[in-house]
mmCIF file of C-alpha atoms and ligand atoms in Angstrom:
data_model
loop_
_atom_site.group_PDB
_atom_site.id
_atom_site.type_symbol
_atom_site.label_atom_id
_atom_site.label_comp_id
_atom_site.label_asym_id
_atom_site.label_seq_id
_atom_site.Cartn_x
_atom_site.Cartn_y
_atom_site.Cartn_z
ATOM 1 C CA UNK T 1 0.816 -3.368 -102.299
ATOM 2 C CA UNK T 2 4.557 -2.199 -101.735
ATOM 3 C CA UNK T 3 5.811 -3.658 -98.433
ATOM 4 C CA UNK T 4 7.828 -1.073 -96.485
ATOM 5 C CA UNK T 5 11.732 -1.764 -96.354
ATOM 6 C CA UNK T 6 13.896 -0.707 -93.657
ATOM 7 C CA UNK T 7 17.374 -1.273 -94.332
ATOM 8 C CA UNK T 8 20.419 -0.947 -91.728
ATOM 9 C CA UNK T 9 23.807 -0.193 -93.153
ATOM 10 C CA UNK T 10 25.932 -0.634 -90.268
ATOM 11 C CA UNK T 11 28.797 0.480 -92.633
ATOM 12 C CA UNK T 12 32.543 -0.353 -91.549
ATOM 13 C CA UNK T 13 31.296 -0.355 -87.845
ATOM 14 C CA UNK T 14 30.765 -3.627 -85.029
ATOM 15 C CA UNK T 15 33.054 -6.389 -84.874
ATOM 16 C CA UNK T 16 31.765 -9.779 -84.184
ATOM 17 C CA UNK T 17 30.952 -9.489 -80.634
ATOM 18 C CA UNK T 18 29.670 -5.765 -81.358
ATOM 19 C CA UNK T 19 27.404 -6.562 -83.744
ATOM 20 C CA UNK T 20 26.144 -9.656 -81.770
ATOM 21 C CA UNK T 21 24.987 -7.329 -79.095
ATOM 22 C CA UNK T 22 23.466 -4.949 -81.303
ATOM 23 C CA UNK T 23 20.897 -7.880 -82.956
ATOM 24 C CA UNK T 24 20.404 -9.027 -79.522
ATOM 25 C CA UNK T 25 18.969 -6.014 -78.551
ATOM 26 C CA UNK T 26 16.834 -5.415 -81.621
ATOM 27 C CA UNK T 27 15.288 -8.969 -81.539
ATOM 28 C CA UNK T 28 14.069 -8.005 -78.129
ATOM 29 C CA UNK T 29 13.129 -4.222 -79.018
ATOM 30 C CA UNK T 30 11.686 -5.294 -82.367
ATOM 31 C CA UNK T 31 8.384 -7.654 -82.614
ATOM 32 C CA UNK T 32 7.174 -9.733 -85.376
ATOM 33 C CA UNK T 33 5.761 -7.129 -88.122
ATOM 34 C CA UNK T 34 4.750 -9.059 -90.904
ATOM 35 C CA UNK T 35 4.095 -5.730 -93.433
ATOM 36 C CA UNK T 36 7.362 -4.179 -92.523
ATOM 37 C CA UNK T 37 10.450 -6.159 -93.657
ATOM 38 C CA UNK T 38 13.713 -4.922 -91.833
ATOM 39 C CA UNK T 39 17.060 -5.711 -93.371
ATOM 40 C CA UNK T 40 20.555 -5.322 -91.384
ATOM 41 C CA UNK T 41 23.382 -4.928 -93.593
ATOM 42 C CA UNK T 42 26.613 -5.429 -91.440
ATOM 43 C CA UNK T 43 30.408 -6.161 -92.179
ATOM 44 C CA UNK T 44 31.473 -9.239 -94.780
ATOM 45 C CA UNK T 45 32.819 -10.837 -91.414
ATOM 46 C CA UNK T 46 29.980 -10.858 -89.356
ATOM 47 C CA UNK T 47 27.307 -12.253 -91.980
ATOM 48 C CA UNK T 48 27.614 -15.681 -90.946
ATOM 49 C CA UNK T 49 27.374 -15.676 -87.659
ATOM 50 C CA UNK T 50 24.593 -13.330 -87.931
ATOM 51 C CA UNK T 51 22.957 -15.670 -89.833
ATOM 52 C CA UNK T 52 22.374 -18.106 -87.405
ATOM 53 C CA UNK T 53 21.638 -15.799 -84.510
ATOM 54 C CA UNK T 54 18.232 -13.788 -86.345
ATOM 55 C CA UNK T 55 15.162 -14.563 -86.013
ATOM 56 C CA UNK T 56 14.265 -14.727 -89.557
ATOM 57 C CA UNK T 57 10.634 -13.444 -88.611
ATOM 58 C CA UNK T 58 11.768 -10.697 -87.566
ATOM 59 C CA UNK T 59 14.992 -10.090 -89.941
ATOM 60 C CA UNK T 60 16.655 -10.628 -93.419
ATOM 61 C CA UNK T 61 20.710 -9.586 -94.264
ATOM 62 C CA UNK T 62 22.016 -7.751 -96.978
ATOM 63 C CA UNK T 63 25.848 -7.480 -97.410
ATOM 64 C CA UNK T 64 27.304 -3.746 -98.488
ATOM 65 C CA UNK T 65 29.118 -5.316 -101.450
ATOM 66 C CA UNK T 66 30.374 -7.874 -103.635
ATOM 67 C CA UNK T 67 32.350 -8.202 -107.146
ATOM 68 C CA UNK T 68 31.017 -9.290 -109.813
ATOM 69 C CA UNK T 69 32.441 -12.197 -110.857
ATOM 70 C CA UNK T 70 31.415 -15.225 -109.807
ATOM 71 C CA UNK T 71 34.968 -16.774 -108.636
ATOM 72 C CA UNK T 72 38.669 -15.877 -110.031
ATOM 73 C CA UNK T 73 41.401 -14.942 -108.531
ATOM 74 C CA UNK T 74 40.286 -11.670 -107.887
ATOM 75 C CA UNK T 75 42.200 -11.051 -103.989
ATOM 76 C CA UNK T 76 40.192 -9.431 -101.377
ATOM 77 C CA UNK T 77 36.758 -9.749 -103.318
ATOM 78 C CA UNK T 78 33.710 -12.048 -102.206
ATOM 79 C CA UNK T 79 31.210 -12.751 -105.412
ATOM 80 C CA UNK T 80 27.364 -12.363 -105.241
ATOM 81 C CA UNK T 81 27.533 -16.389 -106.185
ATOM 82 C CA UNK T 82 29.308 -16.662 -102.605
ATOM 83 C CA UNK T 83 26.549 -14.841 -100.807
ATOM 84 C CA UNK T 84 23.794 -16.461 -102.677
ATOM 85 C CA UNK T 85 22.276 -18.710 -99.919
ATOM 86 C CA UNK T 86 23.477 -16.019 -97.072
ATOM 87 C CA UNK T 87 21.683 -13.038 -97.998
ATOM 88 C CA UNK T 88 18.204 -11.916 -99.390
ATOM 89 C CA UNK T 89 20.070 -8.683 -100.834
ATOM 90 C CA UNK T 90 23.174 -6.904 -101.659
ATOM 91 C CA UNK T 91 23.595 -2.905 -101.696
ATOM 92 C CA UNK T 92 25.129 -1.508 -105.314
ATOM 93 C CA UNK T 93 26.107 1.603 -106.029
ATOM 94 C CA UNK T 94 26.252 3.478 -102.621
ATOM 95 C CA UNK T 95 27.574 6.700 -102.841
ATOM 96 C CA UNK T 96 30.743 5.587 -100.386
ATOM 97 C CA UNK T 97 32.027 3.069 -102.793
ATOM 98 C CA UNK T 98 31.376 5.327 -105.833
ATOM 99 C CA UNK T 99 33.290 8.154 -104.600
ATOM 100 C CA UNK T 100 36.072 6.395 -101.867
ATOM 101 C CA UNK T 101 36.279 3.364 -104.038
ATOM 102 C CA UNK T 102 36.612 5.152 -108.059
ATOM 103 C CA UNK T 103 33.066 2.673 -108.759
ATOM 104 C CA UNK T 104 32.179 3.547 -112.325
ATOM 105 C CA UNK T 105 28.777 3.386 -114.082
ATOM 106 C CA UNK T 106 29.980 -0.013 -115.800
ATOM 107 C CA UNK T 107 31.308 -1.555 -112.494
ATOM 108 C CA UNK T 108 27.558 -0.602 -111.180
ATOM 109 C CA UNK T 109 25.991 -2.245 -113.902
ATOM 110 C CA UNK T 110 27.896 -5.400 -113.796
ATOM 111 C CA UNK T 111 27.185 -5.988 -110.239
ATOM 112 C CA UNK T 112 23.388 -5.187 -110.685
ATOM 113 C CA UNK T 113 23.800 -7.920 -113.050
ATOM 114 C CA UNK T 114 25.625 -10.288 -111.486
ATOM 115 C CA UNK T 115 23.482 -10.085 -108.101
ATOM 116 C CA UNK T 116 20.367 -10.674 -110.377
ATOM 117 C CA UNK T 117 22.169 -13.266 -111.914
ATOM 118 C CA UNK T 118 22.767 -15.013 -108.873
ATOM 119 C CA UNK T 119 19.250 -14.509 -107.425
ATOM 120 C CA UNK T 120 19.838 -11.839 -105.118
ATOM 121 C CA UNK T 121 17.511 -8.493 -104.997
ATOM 122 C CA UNK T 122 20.072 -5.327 -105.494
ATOM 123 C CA UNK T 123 19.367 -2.358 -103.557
ATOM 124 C CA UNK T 124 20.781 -0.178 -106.469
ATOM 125 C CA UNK T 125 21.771 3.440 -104.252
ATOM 126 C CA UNK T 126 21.290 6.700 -106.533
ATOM 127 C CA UNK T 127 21.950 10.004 -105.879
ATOM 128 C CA UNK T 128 23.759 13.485 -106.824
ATOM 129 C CA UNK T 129 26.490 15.235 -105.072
ATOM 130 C CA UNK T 130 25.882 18.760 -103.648
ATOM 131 C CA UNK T 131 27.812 20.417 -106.386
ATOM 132 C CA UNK T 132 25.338 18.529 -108.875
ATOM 133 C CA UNK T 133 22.254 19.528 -106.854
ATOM 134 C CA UNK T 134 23.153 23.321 -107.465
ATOM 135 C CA UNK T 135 24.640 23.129 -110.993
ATOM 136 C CA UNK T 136 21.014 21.952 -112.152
ATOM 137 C CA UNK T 137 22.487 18.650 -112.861
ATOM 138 C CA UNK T 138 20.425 16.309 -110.785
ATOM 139 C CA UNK T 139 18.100 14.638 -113.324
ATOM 140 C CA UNK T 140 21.006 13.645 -115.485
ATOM 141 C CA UNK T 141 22.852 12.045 -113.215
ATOM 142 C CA UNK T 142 19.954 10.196 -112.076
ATOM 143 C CA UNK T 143 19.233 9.221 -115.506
ATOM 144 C CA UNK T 144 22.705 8.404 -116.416
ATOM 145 C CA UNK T 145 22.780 6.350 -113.393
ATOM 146 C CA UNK T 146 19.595 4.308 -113.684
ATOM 147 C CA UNK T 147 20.646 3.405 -117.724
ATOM 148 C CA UNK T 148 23.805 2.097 -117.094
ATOM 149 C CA UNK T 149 22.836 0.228 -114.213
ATOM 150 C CA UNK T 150 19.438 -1.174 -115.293
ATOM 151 C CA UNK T 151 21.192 -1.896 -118.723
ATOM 152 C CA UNK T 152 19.626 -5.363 -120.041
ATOM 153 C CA UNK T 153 17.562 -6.221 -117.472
ATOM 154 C CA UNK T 154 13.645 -7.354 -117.777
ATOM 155 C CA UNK T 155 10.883 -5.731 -116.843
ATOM 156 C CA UNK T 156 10.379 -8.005 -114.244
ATOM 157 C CA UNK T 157 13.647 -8.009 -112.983
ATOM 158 C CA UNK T 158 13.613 -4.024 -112.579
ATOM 159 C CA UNK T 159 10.029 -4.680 -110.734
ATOM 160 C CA UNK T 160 11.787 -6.850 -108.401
ATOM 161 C CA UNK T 161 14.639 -4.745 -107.138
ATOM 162 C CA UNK T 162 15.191 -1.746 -104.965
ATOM 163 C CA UNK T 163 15.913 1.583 -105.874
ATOM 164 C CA UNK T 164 17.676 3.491 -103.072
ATOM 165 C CA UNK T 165 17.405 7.267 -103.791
ATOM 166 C CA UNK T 166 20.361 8.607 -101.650
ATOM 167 C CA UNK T 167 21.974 12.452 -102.067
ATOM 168 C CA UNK T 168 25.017 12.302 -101.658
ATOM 169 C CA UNK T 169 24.844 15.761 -99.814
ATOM 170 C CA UNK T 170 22.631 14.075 -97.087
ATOM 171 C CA UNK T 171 24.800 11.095 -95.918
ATOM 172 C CA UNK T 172 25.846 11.128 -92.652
ATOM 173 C CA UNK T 173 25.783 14.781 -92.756
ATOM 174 C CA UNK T 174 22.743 15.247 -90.962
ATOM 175 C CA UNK T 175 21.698 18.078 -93.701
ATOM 176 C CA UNK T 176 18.323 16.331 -94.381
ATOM 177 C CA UNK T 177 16.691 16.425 -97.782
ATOM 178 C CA UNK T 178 12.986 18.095 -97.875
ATOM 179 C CA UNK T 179 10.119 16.003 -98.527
ATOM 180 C CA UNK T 180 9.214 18.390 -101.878
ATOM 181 C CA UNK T 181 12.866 17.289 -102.718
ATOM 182 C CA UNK T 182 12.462 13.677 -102.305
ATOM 183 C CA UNK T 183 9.367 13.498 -103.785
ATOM 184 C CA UNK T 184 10.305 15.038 -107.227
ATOM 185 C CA UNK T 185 13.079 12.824 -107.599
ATOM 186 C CA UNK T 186 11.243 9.521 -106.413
ATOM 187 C CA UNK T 187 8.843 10.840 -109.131
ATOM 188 C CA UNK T 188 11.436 10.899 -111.766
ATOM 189 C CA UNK T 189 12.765 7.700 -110.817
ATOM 190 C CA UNK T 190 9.670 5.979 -110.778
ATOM 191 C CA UNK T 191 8.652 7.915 -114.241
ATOM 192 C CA UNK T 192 12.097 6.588 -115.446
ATOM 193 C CA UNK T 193 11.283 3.064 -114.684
ATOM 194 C CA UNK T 194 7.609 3.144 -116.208
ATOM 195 C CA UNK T 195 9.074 4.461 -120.138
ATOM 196 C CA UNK T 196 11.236 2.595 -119.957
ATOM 197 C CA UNK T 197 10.297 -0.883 -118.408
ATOM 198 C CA UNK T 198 6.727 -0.278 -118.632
ATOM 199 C CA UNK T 199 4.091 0.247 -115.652
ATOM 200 C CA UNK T 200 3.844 -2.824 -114.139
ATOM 201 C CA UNK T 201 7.648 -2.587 -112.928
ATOM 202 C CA UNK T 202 7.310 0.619 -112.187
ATOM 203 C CA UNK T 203 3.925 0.083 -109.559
ATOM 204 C CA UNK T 204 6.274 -3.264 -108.403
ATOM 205 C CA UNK T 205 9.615 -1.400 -107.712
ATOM 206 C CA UNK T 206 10.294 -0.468 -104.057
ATOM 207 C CA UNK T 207 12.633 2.933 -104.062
ATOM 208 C CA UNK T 208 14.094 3.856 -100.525
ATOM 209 C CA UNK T 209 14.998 7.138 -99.400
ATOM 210 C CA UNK T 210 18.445 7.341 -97.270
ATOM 211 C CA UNK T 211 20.497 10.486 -95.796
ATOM 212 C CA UNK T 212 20.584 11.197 -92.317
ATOM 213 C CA UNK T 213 17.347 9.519 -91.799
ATOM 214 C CA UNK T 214 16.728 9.421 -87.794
ATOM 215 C CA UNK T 215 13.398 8.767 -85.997
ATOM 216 C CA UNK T 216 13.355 12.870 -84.991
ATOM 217 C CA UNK T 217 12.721 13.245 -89.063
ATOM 218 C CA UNK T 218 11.202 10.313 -90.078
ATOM 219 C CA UNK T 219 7.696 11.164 -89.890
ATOM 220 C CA UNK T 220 7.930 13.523 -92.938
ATOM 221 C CA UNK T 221 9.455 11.309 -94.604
ATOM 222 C CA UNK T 222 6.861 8.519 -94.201
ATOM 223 C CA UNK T 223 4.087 10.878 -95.586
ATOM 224 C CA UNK T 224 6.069 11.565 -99.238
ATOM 225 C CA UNK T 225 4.159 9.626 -101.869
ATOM 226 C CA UNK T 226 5.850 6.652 -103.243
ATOM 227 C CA UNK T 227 8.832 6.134 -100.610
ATOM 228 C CA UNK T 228 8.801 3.102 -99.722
ATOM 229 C CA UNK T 229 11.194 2.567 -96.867
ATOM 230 C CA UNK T 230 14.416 3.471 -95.648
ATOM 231 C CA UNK T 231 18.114 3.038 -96.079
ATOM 232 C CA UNK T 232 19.851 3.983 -92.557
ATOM 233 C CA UNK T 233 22.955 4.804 -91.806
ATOM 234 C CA UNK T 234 24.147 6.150 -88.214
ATOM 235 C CA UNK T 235 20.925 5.595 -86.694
ATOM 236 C CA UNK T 236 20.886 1.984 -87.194
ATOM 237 C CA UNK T 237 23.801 1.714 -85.284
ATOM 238 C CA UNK T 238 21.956 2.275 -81.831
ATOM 239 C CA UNK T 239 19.077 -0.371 -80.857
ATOM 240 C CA UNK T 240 16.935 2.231 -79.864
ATOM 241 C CA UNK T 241 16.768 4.716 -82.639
ATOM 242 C CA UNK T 242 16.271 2.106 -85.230
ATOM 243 C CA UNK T 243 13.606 0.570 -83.544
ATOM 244 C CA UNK T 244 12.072 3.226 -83.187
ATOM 245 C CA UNK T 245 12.247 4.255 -86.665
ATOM 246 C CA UNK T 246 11.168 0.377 -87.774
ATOM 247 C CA UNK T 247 8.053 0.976 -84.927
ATOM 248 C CA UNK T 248 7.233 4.380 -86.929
ATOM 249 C CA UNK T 249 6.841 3.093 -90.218
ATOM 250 C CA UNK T 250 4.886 0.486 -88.694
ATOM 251 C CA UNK T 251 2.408 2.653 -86.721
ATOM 252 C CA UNK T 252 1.997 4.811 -90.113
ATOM 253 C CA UNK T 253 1.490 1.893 -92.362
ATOM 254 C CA UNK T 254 -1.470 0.839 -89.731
ATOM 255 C CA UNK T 255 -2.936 4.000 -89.342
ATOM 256 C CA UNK T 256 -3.294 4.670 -93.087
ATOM 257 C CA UNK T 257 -5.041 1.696 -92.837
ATOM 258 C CA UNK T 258 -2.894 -0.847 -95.006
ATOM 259 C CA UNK T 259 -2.516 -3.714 -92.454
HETATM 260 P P1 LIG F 1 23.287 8.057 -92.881
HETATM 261 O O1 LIG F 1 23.795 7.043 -94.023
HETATM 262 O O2 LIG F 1 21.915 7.588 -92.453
HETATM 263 O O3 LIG F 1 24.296 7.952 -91.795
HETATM 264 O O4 LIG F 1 23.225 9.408 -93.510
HETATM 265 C C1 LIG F 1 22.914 6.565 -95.002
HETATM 266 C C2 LIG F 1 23.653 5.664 -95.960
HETATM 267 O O5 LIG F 1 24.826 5.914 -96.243
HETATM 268 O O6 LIG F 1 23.098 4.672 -96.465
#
């Protein structure tokens, strides 16, 4: 049984003190939900001290980024080897450092590897622009993506990470994808993964939908076969919402039965 993933990307947003508040909140908001796990993902600068103010019952951090190298002078960068004992997870691939920060299908790859390497899970983020969508292109960028990125990796090591499936045309742009939408392409990805990995890491592999993903439009989201969980953007920025879209995916898992 997949457990459901909730992931905040607080993004370039909450200072120190900010983001202090903001996990204060939750920790009060949130309870102890053993079957949902519920990542926060804030800023390089506040992992640290985040890390010593979660409840790790309730919580686990990701970081948005890292280079991957393991040390060098390489100014600016923090390594996956850095954030090894820090965080359960790193996010690769997401559409903002693709397209703001020139990330190419090798630079994906190589920090796939290198957070594997270092025994972090990747949240590898996927998706096609709008222009791709309507050119009929959206299956071959998927594919291109998941090659590269997946390149040399073991079954089991595929079965262990998570697949974010995130159109680009969605984020933060409150244009919402349809559930018919998300489901063919969580299909495809998780076809991908079984001919090519086989079907163990396919059944194994947790894929996320993200874009503009509030608690308003979560419930049709939740009832898409094979989503697993949810990468949020804006609405994990406010204690409420995000609670409330954790407490959702919690009342669904229980009332299909599955805790
Ligand atoms: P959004 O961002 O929820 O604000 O659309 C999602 C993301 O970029 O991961």
């Amino acid at each position: 049984m997949r457990k459901i993933l909730v992931v905040g990307n607080w993004k370039m947003h909450l200072n120190t003190s900010q983001a202090s508040l903001l996990v204060h909140r939750l920790q009060e908001r949130i309870a102890i939900r053993r079957d949902v796990e519920v990542v926060l993902a804030p800023s390089m600068l506040v992992l640290q001290p985040l890390s010593v103010q979660i409840d790790r019952r309730k919580f686990r951090l990701a970081a948005q980024n890292a280079y991957f190298r393991d040390e060098g002078a390489f100014t600016g960068e923090v390594s996956f080897t850095m954030l090894r004992d820090l965080v359960h997870y790193v996010i690769v691939g997401h559409s903002e450092r693709r397209h703001i920060f020139s990330e190419d299908l090798d630079m994906i790859r190589d920090k796939v590897a290198a957070s594997v390497r270092n025994e972090i899970t990747p949240i590898l983020c996927v998706g096609e622009t709008k222009r791709e969508r309507s050119d009929g292109e959206t299956k071959q960028v998927l594919h291109d993506q998941l090659m590269t990125a997946l390149h040399n990796l073991t079954s089991r090591e595929v079965g262990q990470m998570v697949i974010a499936y995130e159109p680009v045309w969605a984020i933060g742009t409150g244009d919402v994808a349809k559930p018919d939408q998300i489901e063919e392409i969580i299909d495809y990805i998780r076809g991908y993964i079984r001919d090519v990995f086989g079907p163990k890491a396919s059944k194994e592999l947790r894929i996320l939908y993200g874009g503009s993903v509030t608690p308003e439009v979560i419930h049709g989201f939740l009832d898409v076969p094979g989503v697993d969980g949810f990468l949020v953007g804006g609405a994990s920025l406010n204690y409420y919402s995000f609670a409330n879209i954790v407490d959702a995916a919690y009342k669904w898992q229980r009332e299909k039965g599955e805790v």
